[in-house]
Every structure is written in structure tokens, then in C-alpha cells.
PDB file of C-alpha atoms in Angstrom:
ATOM      1  CA  MET A  25      40.676 -12.207 -96.239  1.00 98.00           C
ATOM      2  CA  ILE A  26      40.783  -8.825 -97.938  1.00 98.00           C
ATOM      3  CA  HIS A  27      39.704  -8.331-101.557  1.00 98.00           C
ATOM      4  CA  PRO A  28      42.575  -9.486-103.827  1.00 98.00           C
ATOM      5  CA  HIS A  29      42.429  -6.348-105.975  1.00 98.00           C
ATOM      6  CA  SER A  30      43.974  -4.243-103.226  1.00 98.00           C
ATOM      7  CA  GLU A  31      47.423  -3.298-102.028  1.00 98.00           C
ATOM      8  CA  LEU A  32      49.154  -1.670 -99.052  1.00 98.00           C
ATOM      9  CA  ARG A  33      50.401   1.894 -99.504  1.00 98.00           C
ATOM     10  CA  PHE A  34      52.087   4.392 -97.210  1.00 98.00           C
ATOM     11  CA  ILE A  35      49.911   7.486 -96.769  1.00 97.00           C
ATOM     12  CA  SER A  36      51.679   9.799 -94.328  1.00 95.00           C
ATOM     13  CA  ASP A  37      53.477   9.900 -90.997  1.00 93.00           C
ATOM     14  CA  GLU A  38      50.200  10.916 -89.336  1.00 91.00           C
ATOM     15  CA  VAL A  39      48.073   8.168 -90.858  1.00 93.00           C
ATOM     16  CA  GLY A  40      50.595   5.423 -91.584  1.00 95.00           C
ATOM     17  CA  TYR A  41      49.570   2.786 -94.117  1.00 97.00           C
ATOM     18  CA  GLY A  42      46.262   2.062 -95.818  1.00 98.00           C
ATOM     19  CA  VAL A  43      44.692  -0.412 -98.230  1.00 98.00           C
ATOM     20  CA  PHE A  44      43.961   0.820-101.761  1.00 98.00           C
ATOM     21  CA  ALA A  45      42.003  -0.625-104.673  1.00 98.00           C
ATOM     22  CA  THR A  46      44.068  -1.660-107.700  1.00 98.00           C
ATOM     23  CA  ARG A  47      40.994  -2.217-109.891  1.00 98.00           C
ATOM     24  CA  PRO A  48      37.388  -1.009-109.814  1.00 98.00           C
ATOM     25  CA  ILE A  49      35.434  -2.563-106.925  1.00 98.00           C
ATOM     26  CA  PRO A  50      31.718  -2.035-107.627  1.00 98.00           C
ATOM     27  CA  LYS A  51      29.028  -1.472-105.041  1.00 98.00           C
ATOM     28  CA  GLY A  52      27.836  -4.822-103.707  1.00 98.00           C
ATOM     29  CA  THR A  53      31.274  -6.449-103.869  1.00 98.00           C
ATOM     30  CA  ILE A  54      32.287  -8.432-100.799  1.00 98.00           C
ATOM     31  CA  THR A  55      35.531  -6.741 -99.763  1.00 98.00           C
ATOM     32  CA  TRP A  56      36.523  -8.829 -96.746  1.00 98.00           C
ATOM     33  CA  VAL A  57      35.597 -12.206 -95.270  1.00 98.00           C
ATOM     34  CA  LEU A  58      36.464 -13.645 -91.868  1.00 98.00           C
ATOM     35  CA  ASP A  59      38.450 -16.739 -92.836  1.00 97.00           C
ATOM     36  CA  GLU A  60      40.168 -19.752 -91.302  1.00 96.00           C
ATOM     37  CA  LEU A  61      43.526 -17.978 -90.925  1.00 97.00           C
ATOM     38  CA  ASP A  62      42.171 -15.062 -88.888  1.00 98.00           C
ATOM     39  CA  ARG A  63      42.857 -15.721 -85.215  1.00 97.00           C
ATOM     40  CA  GLU A  64      40.590 -15.113 -82.228  1.00 98.00           C
ATOM     41  CA  PHE A  65      42.002 -14.265 -78.783  1.00 98.00           C
ATOM     42  CA  THR A  66      40.081 -14.190 -75.503  1.00 97.00           C
ATOM     43  CA  PRO A  67      40.981 -11.482 -72.950  1.00 96.00           C
ATOM     44  CA  GLU A  68      42.507 -14.216 -70.792  1.00 97.00           C
ATOM     45  CA  GLU A  69      44.755 -15.387 -73.613  1.00 98.00           C
ATOM     46  CA  ILE A  70      45.916 -11.852 -74.267  1.00 97.00           C
ATOM     47  CA  ALA A  71      46.698 -11.303 -70.585  1.00 97.00           C
ATOM     48  CA  GLU A  72      49.095 -14.249 -70.699  1.00 97.00           C
ATOM     49  CA  LEU A  73      51.118 -12.779 -73.571  1.00 97.00           C
ATOM     50  CA  SER A  74      54.187 -10.599 -73.121  1.00 97.00           C
ATOM     51  CA  ALA A  75      53.951  -6.838 -73.624  1.00 97.00           C
ATOM     52  CA  PRO A  76      55.198  -6.719 -77.268  1.00 97.00           C
ATOM     53  CA  TYR A  77      52.481  -9.157 -78.378  1.00 97.00           C
ATOM     54  CA  GLN A  78      49.814  -7.316 -76.416  1.00 97.00           C
ATOM     55  CA  GLU A  79      50.825  -4.084 -78.158  1.00 96.00           C
ATOM     56  CA  ILE A  80      50.473  -5.722 -81.576  1.00 96.00           C
ATOM     57  CA  LEU A  81      47.002  -6.998 -80.735  1.00 97.00           C
ATOM     58  CA  GLU A  82      45.981  -3.641 -79.295  1.00 95.00           C
ATOM     59  CA  LYS A  83      46.933  -1.949 -82.560  1.00 94.00           C
ATOM     60  CA  TYR A  84      45.602  -4.413 -85.124  1.00 96.00           C
ATOM     61  CA  CYS A  85      42.657  -6.290 -83.590  1.00 97.00           C
ATOM     62  CA  TYR A  86      38.953  -5.612 -83.562  1.00 96.00           C
ATOM     63  CA  ARG A  87      36.513  -7.099 -81.050  1.00 96.00           C
ATOM     64  CA  ASN A  88      33.633  -9.393 -81.930  1.00 97.00           C
ATOM     65  CA  SER A  89      30.248  -9.738 -80.237  1.00 96.00           C
ATOM     66  CA  LYS A  90      31.764 -12.028 -77.587  1.00 96.00           C
ATOM     67  CA  GLY A  91      34.348  -9.453 -76.584  1.00 96.00           C
ATOM     68  CA  ASN A  92      37.172 -11.486 -78.085  1.00 97.00           C
ATOM     69  CA  SER A  93      39.859  -9.899 -80.251  1.00 97.00           C
ATOM     70  CA  ILE A  94      40.224 -10.876 -83.905  1.00 98.00           C
ATOM     71  CA  LEU A  95      43.599 -10.515 -85.617  1.00 98.00           C
ATOM     72  CA  CYS A  96      43.396 -10.452 -89.418  1.00 97.00           C
ATOM     73  CA  TRP A  97      46.316 -12.317 -90.946  1.00 97.00           C
ATOM     74  CA  ASP A  98      46.499 -10.247 -94.155  1.00 98.00           C
ATOM     75  CA  LEU A  99      46.148  -6.612 -95.252  1.00 97.00           C
ATOM     76  CA  GLY A 100      42.702  -6.442 -93.682  1.00 97.00           C
ATOM     77  CA  ARG A 101      44.328  -5.276 -90.451  1.00 97.00           C
ATOM     78  CA  PHE A 102      45.545  -2.099 -92.208  1.00 98.00           C
ATOM     79  CA  VAL A 103      42.133  -0.840 -93.341  1.00 98.00           C
ATOM     80  CA  ASN A 104      41.687   2.636 -91.893  1.00 98.00           C
ATOM     81  CA  HIS A 105      38.732   4.385 -90.320  1.00 98.00           C
ATOM     82  CA  SER A 106      36.488   6.865 -92.117  1.00 98.00           C
ATOM     83  CA  PHE A 107      33.266   8.529 -90.970  1.00 98.00           C
ATOM     84  CA  ASP A 108      32.135   8.129 -94.588  1.00 97.00           C
ATOM     85  CA  SER A 109      33.501   4.644 -95.182  1.00 98.00           C
ATOM     86  CA  ASN A 110      33.058   2.875 -98.508  1.00 98.00           C
ATOM     87  CA  CYS A 111      32.921  -0.568 -96.856  1.00 98.00           C
ATOM     88  CA  LEU A 112      30.656  -1.739 -94.057  1.00 98.00           C
ATOM     89  CA  ALA A 113      30.488  -4.843 -91.905  1.00 98.00           C
ATOM     90  CA  THR A 114      27.533  -7.200 -91.691  1.00 98.00           C
ATOM     91  CA  ALA A 115      26.227  -9.651 -89.111  1.00 98.00           C
ATOM     92  CA  TYR A 116      27.427 -12.502 -91.352  1.00 98.00           C
ATOM     93  CA  GLY A 117      31.212 -12.260 -91.048  1.00 97.00           C
ATOM     94  CA  PHE A 118      31.891 -10.293 -94.212  1.00 98.00           C
ATOM     95  CA  GLU A 119      32.187  -6.679 -95.325  1.00 98.00           C
ATOM     96  CA  ILE A 120      30.676  -5.165 -98.441  1.00 98.00           C
ATOM     97  CA  ALA A 121      31.349  -2.141-100.647  1.00 98.00           C
ATOM     98  CA  VAL A 122      28.458   0.260-100.086  1.00 98.00           C
ATOM     99  CA  ARG A 123      29.394   2.356-103.120  1.00 98.00           C
ATOM    100  CA  ASP A 124      31.659   2.024-106.141  1.00 98.00           C
ATOM    101  CA  ILE A 125      35.360   2.123-105.246  1.00 98.00           C
ATOM    102  CA  GLU A 126      37.668   3.415-107.970  1.00 98.00           C
ATOM    103  CA  PRO A 127      41.242   2.253-108.684  1.00 98.00           C
ATOM    104  CA  GLY A 128      43.599   4.141-106.389  1.00 98.00           C
ATOM    105  CA  GLU A 129      40.854   4.833-103.831  1.00 98.00           C
ATOM    106  CA  GLU A 130      41.422   3.757-100.258  1.00 98.00           C
ATOM    107  CA  LEU A 131      39.200   1.031 -98.758  1.00 98.00           C
ATOM    108  CA  THR A 132      37.845   2.268 -95.437  1.00 98.00           C
ATOM    109  CA  ASP A 133      35.765   1.013 -92.523  1.00 98.00           C
ATOM    110  CA  ASP A 134      33.859   2.835 -89.818  1.00 98.00           C
ATOM    111  CA  TYR A 135      35.541   1.835 -86.570  1.00 98.00           C
ATOM    112  CA  GLY A 136      32.291   2.636 -84.782  1.00 98.00           C
ATOM    113  CA  TYR A 137      31.180  -0.955 -85.323  1.00 97.00           C
ATOM    114  CA  LEU A 138      34.466  -2.583 -84.235  1.00 97.00           C
ATOM    115  CA  ASN A 139      33.666  -2.536 -80.508  1.00 97.00           C
ATOM    116  CA  ILE A 140      36.524  -0.253 -79.519  1.00 95.00           C
ATOM    117  CA  THR A 141      37.218   0.109 -75.799  1.00 92.00           C
ATOM    118  CA  GLU A 142      38.025   3.842 -75.711  1.00 94.00           C
ATOM    119  CA  PRO A 143      36.771   6.822 -77.743  1.00 97.00           C
ATOM    120  CA  PHE A 144      39.125   8.430 -80.245  1.00 95.00           C
ATOM    121  CA  ARG A 145      39.015  11.500 -82.465  1.00 96.00           C
ATOM    122  CA  GLY A 146      39.236  10.691 -86.144  1.00 94.00           C
ATOM    123  CA  ILE A 147      41.031  12.691 -88.796  1.00 93.00           C
ATOM    124  CA  GLU A 148      38.959  15.670 -89.923  1.00 93.00           C
ATOM    125  CA  GLU A 149      36.786  14.754 -92.924  1.00 95.00           C
ATOM    126  CA  GLY A 150      34.195  17.521 -92.817  1.00 95.00           C
ATOM    127  CA  THR A 151      31.589  15.150 -91.348  1.00 95.00           C
ATOM    128  CA  ARG A 152      29.216  15.779 -88.453  1.00 95.00           C
ATOM    129  CA  ARG A 153      30.728  12.937 -86.466  1.00 96.00           C
ATOM    130  CA  LYS A 154      34.196  13.724 -85.155  1.00 97.00           C
ATOM    131  CA  ILE A 155      34.730  11.108 -82.450  1.00 98.00           C
ATOM    132  CA  VAL A 156      34.299   7.329 -82.519  1.00 98.00           C
ATOM    133  CA  TYR A 157      32.680   5.930 -79.371  1.00 97.00           C
ATOM    134  CA  PRO A 158      32.457   2.354 -78.055  1.00 96.00           C
ATOM    135  CA  ASP A 159      28.652   2.428 -78.320  1.00 96.00           C
ATOM    136  CA  ASP A 160      28.390   3.831 -81.852  1.00 98.00           C
ATOM    137  CA  LEU A 161      26.737   0.590 -82.966  1.00 97.00           C
ATOM    138  CA  VAL A 162      23.834   1.357 -80.651  1.00 97.00           C
ATOM    139  CA  ARG A 163      23.418   4.805 -82.172  1.00 97.00           C
ATOM    140  CA  TYR A 164      24.125   4.210 -85.843  1.00 98.00           C
ATOM    141  CA  HIS A 165      23.242   0.591 -86.651  1.00 98.00           C
ATOM    142  CA  LYS A 166      20.026   1.567 -88.418  1.00 98.00           C
ATOM    143  CA  VAL A 167      21.922   3.933 -90.723  1.00 98.00           C
ATOM    144  CA  TRP A 168      24.513   1.270 -91.519  1.00 98.00           C
ATOM    145  CA  ASP A 169      21.811  -1.377 -92.015  1.00 98.00           C
ATOM    146  CA  LYS A 170      20.182   0.748 -94.721  1.00 98.00           C
ATOM    147  CA  GLN A 171      23.498   1.177 -96.544  1.00 98.00           C
ATOM    148  CA  VAL A 172      24.223  -2.560 -96.441  1.00 98.00           C
ATOM    149  CA  GLN A 173      20.700  -3.437 -97.556  1.00 98.00           C
ATOM    150  CA  SER A 174      21.118  -1.139-100.539  1.00 98.00           C
ATOM    151  CA  ALA A 175      24.481  -2.676-101.439  1.00 98.00           C
ATOM    152  CA  ILE A 176      23.518  -6.342-101.047  1.00 98.00           C
ATOM    153  CA  LYS A 177      21.018  -5.993-103.916  1.00 97.00           C
ATOM    154  CA  HIS A 178      23.966  -5.630-106.297  1.00 98.00           C
ATOM    155  CA  THR A 179      25.930  -8.617-104.981  1.00 98.00           C
ATOM    156  CA  LEU A 180      24.882 -11.181-107.588  1.00 98.00           C
ATOM    157  CA  GLY A 181      25.500  -8.828-110.490  1.00 98.00           C
ATOM    158  CA  VAL A 182      29.163  -8.048-109.813  1.00 98.00           C
ATOM    159  CA  ASP A 183      32.366 -10.094-109.744  1.00 98.00           C
ATOM    160  CA  GLN A 184      33.019 -11.720-106.354  1.00 98.00           C
ATOM    161  CA  PRO A 185      36.665 -12.869-106.094  1.00 98.00           C
ATOM    162  CA  LEU A 186      36.182 -13.832-102.433  1.00 98.00           C
ATOM    163  CA  LYS A 187      33.307 -16.210-103.203  1.00 98.00           C
ATOM    164  CA  GLN A 188      35.760 -19.116-103.313  1.00 97.00           C
ATOM    165  CA  ILE A 189      36.410 -18.908 -99.570  1.00 97.00           C
ATOM    166  CA  ILE A 190      32.812 -18.286 -98.510  1.00 98.00           C
ATOM    167  CA  GLU A 191      31.071 -21.298 -97.009  1.00 97.00           C
ATOM    168  CA  PRO A 192      28.386 -22.690 -99.365  1.00 97.00           C
ATOM    169  CA  GLY A 193      25.703 -22.222 -96.724  1.00 98.00           C
ATOM    170  CA  LEU A 194      26.637 -18.580 -96.258  1.00 98.00           C
ATOM    171  CA  TRP A 195      26.645 -17.982-100.003  1.00 98.00           C
ATOM    172  CA  LYS A 196      23.127 -19.400-100.206  1.00 98.00           C
ATOM    173  CA  THR A 197      22.111 -16.929 -97.517  1.00 98.00           C
ATOM    174  CA  ILE A 198      23.785 -14.071 -99.391  1.00 98.00           C
ATOM    175  CA  THR A 199      21.910 -15.106-102.524  1.00 98.00           C
ATOM    176  CA  ARG A 200      18.572 -15.046-100.696  1.00 98.00           C
ATOM    177  CA  LEU A 201      19.394 -11.648 -99.226  1.00 98.00           C
ATOM    178  CA  ALA A 202      20.342 -10.250-102.629  1.00 98.00           C
ATOM    179  CA  GLU A 203      17.137 -11.590-104.141  1.00 98.00           C
ATOM    180  CA  GLY A 204      15.025 -10.146-101.334  1.00 97.00           C
ATOM    181  CA  LYS A 205      13.869 -13.586-100.221  1.00 98.00           C
ATOM    182  CA  GLU A 206      15.198 -13.244 -96.674  1.00 97.00           C
ATOM    183  CA  PRO A 207      15.372 -10.239 -94.318  1.00 97.00           C
ATOM    184  CA  MET A 208      18.882  -9.084 -93.491  1.00 97.00           C
ATOM    185  CA  ARG A 209      20.046  -9.400 -89.919  1.00 98.00           C
ATOM    186  CA  SER A 210      21.103  -6.119 -88.342  1.00 98.00           C
ATOM    187  CA  ILE A 211      24.720  -5.133 -87.903  1.00 98.00           C
ATOM    188  CA  TYR A 212      23.682  -4.497 -84.292  1.00 98.00           C
ATOM    189  CA  GLU A 213      24.176  -8.230 -83.704  1.00 98.00           C
ATOM    190  CA  ILE A 214      27.943  -7.742 -83.698  1.00 97.00           C
ATOM    191  CA  TYR A 215      27.771  -5.255 -80.808  1.00 98.00           C
ATOM    192  CA  TYR A 216      29.607  -6.240 -77.628  1.00 97.00           C
ATOM    193  CA  ASP A 217      28.064  -4.703 -74.527  1.00 92.00           C
ATOM    194  CA  PRO A 218      30.479  -4.947 -71.565  1.00 88.00           C
ATOM    195  CA  ALA A 219      27.647  -4.152 -69.162  1.00 85.00           C
ATOM    196  CA  LYS A 220      25.799  -7.304 -70.229  1.00 82.00           C
ATOM    197  CA  ASN A 221      28.824  -9.503 -70.753  1.00 74.00           C
ATOM    198  CA  GLY A 222      30.886  -8.740 -67.672  1.00 60.00           C
ATOM    199  CA  SER A 223      33.822  -6.385 -67.275  1.00 48.00           C
ATOM    200  CA  GLN A 224      36.207  -5.798 -70.122  1.00 45.00           C
ATOM    201  CA  ARG A 225      38.983  -7.382 -68.084  1.00 44.00           C
ATOM    202  CA  ASN A 226      41.905  -7.047 -70.421  1.00 38.00           C
ATOM    203  CA  GLY A 227      39.838  -5.906 -73.369  1.00 41.00           C
ATOM    204  CA  VAL A 228      41.935  -4.885 -76.308  1.00 39.00           C
ATOM    205  CA  MET A 229      41.110  -1.770 -78.287  1.00 41.00           C
ATOM    206  CA  ALA A 230      40.073  -2.319 -81.873  1.00 40.00           C
ATOM    207  CA  LYS A 231      42.307  -1.103 -84.670  1.00 40.00           C
ATOM    208  CA  ALA A 232      44.277   2.059 -83.989  1.00 37.00           C
ATOM    209  CA  ALA A 233      42.680   5.347 -84.963  1.00 37.00           C
ATOM    210  CA  GLN A 234      44.535   5.123 -88.264  1.00 40.00           C
ATOM    211  CA  GLY A 235      46.589   2.295 -89.888  1.00 46.00           C
TER     212      GLY A 235
END
């Protein structure tokens, strides 16, 4: 589930749609949580679907560490890529704001950790990285870990609208992480390595390059 203080807006013909903050979302805010309505598809299940459904999954899904495709049921599937994203994933099934997000600012992810199946060139942002690769998690997980570790320290001091759908056990873990009482697991844990887990078979590409 995406943060409730967000809305879908059309950006341009090139980009399509994106998700924008309607209120301030401070650093440390949980911006998305994998919930009970999000659906997981195995490559075999996708192969049995007709072409129109496969196209939808190819556009809107991301892949988890098992190589299965996850379809977000809400606006979460419209969050666009940025090489300087203001939200980052964790190994715990939630995403977090790694800096303050202002009203009217777009919520963005780095598709480098979504286990895409093919490289793609992102929209020019003036960053050193220009292309997203399937193995970006291998190369950049330490950088992303540091950003998440910095953000999680603020989690208990800001409003958390998504707390109501977070499992109590997970919230206890988040609390320990925020208090520095437990080391944070690396985002590298969500990496899917086709070489170790068999062929991609009918692997579906994570979200499209943009909305």
C-alpha cells in the first residue's frame, strides 16, 4: 500500500503518470508496504495467461528475491524511477523516505533494486548513472543501505499512516532498528540472481522505465 498522502498525476507523454505527495512526507516515513492485496505471480502462472494480461504484468510488476512478479494493487505500481530517488526499498517488505518529500514532489524509486530483466536508459537527470542494469543491487546495495540506515533513525519521530497495516512483529523490528538495538539487514537480500536460481523462464520485467 502506498502512503495515503499521495495522488496520481499525469506528467507528460514521454513519462506518463507518476505519484505525487499531497502533504509533507518527512525523512524516515514509511512510504509503501507490501500488503495482503498485492498479488504474487510465478513465471509459470504468467506463462499461462493470455497476452493482454502478460503485457500488464510486464509493465507494472517488480520481481522479488524468488524471481516472482509482484503486482501492486494501488498507486504503488505508478511510482517512477529516479537515479536520485527519494524513497528506497528495504529487506523487510517496506519502502522508506530517505529525505524530506515536499507537497507536490514526486515519489520515486530506483528501479535498480527491482530485479529488472533487461537494462534500460533512464530519463536524463544529470547523474553519473544513466542506465539501470539487472545487477545494480550487486553494485549499489552498500550505498542504498547507508541511505536507509540514516532514514530509519527518524522513523519513530514522524507520523506513520501506514503503521496500521504493518504486522506487529515487523513494527517491533522497525522500532529496534530505529533505536539502534538491532543491525539492519541489507537491501541485497532482495536481489534475485538468475544464475543461482535457474533460468528466467518467462521472467517479467519490473516496472516500465517510466510510469
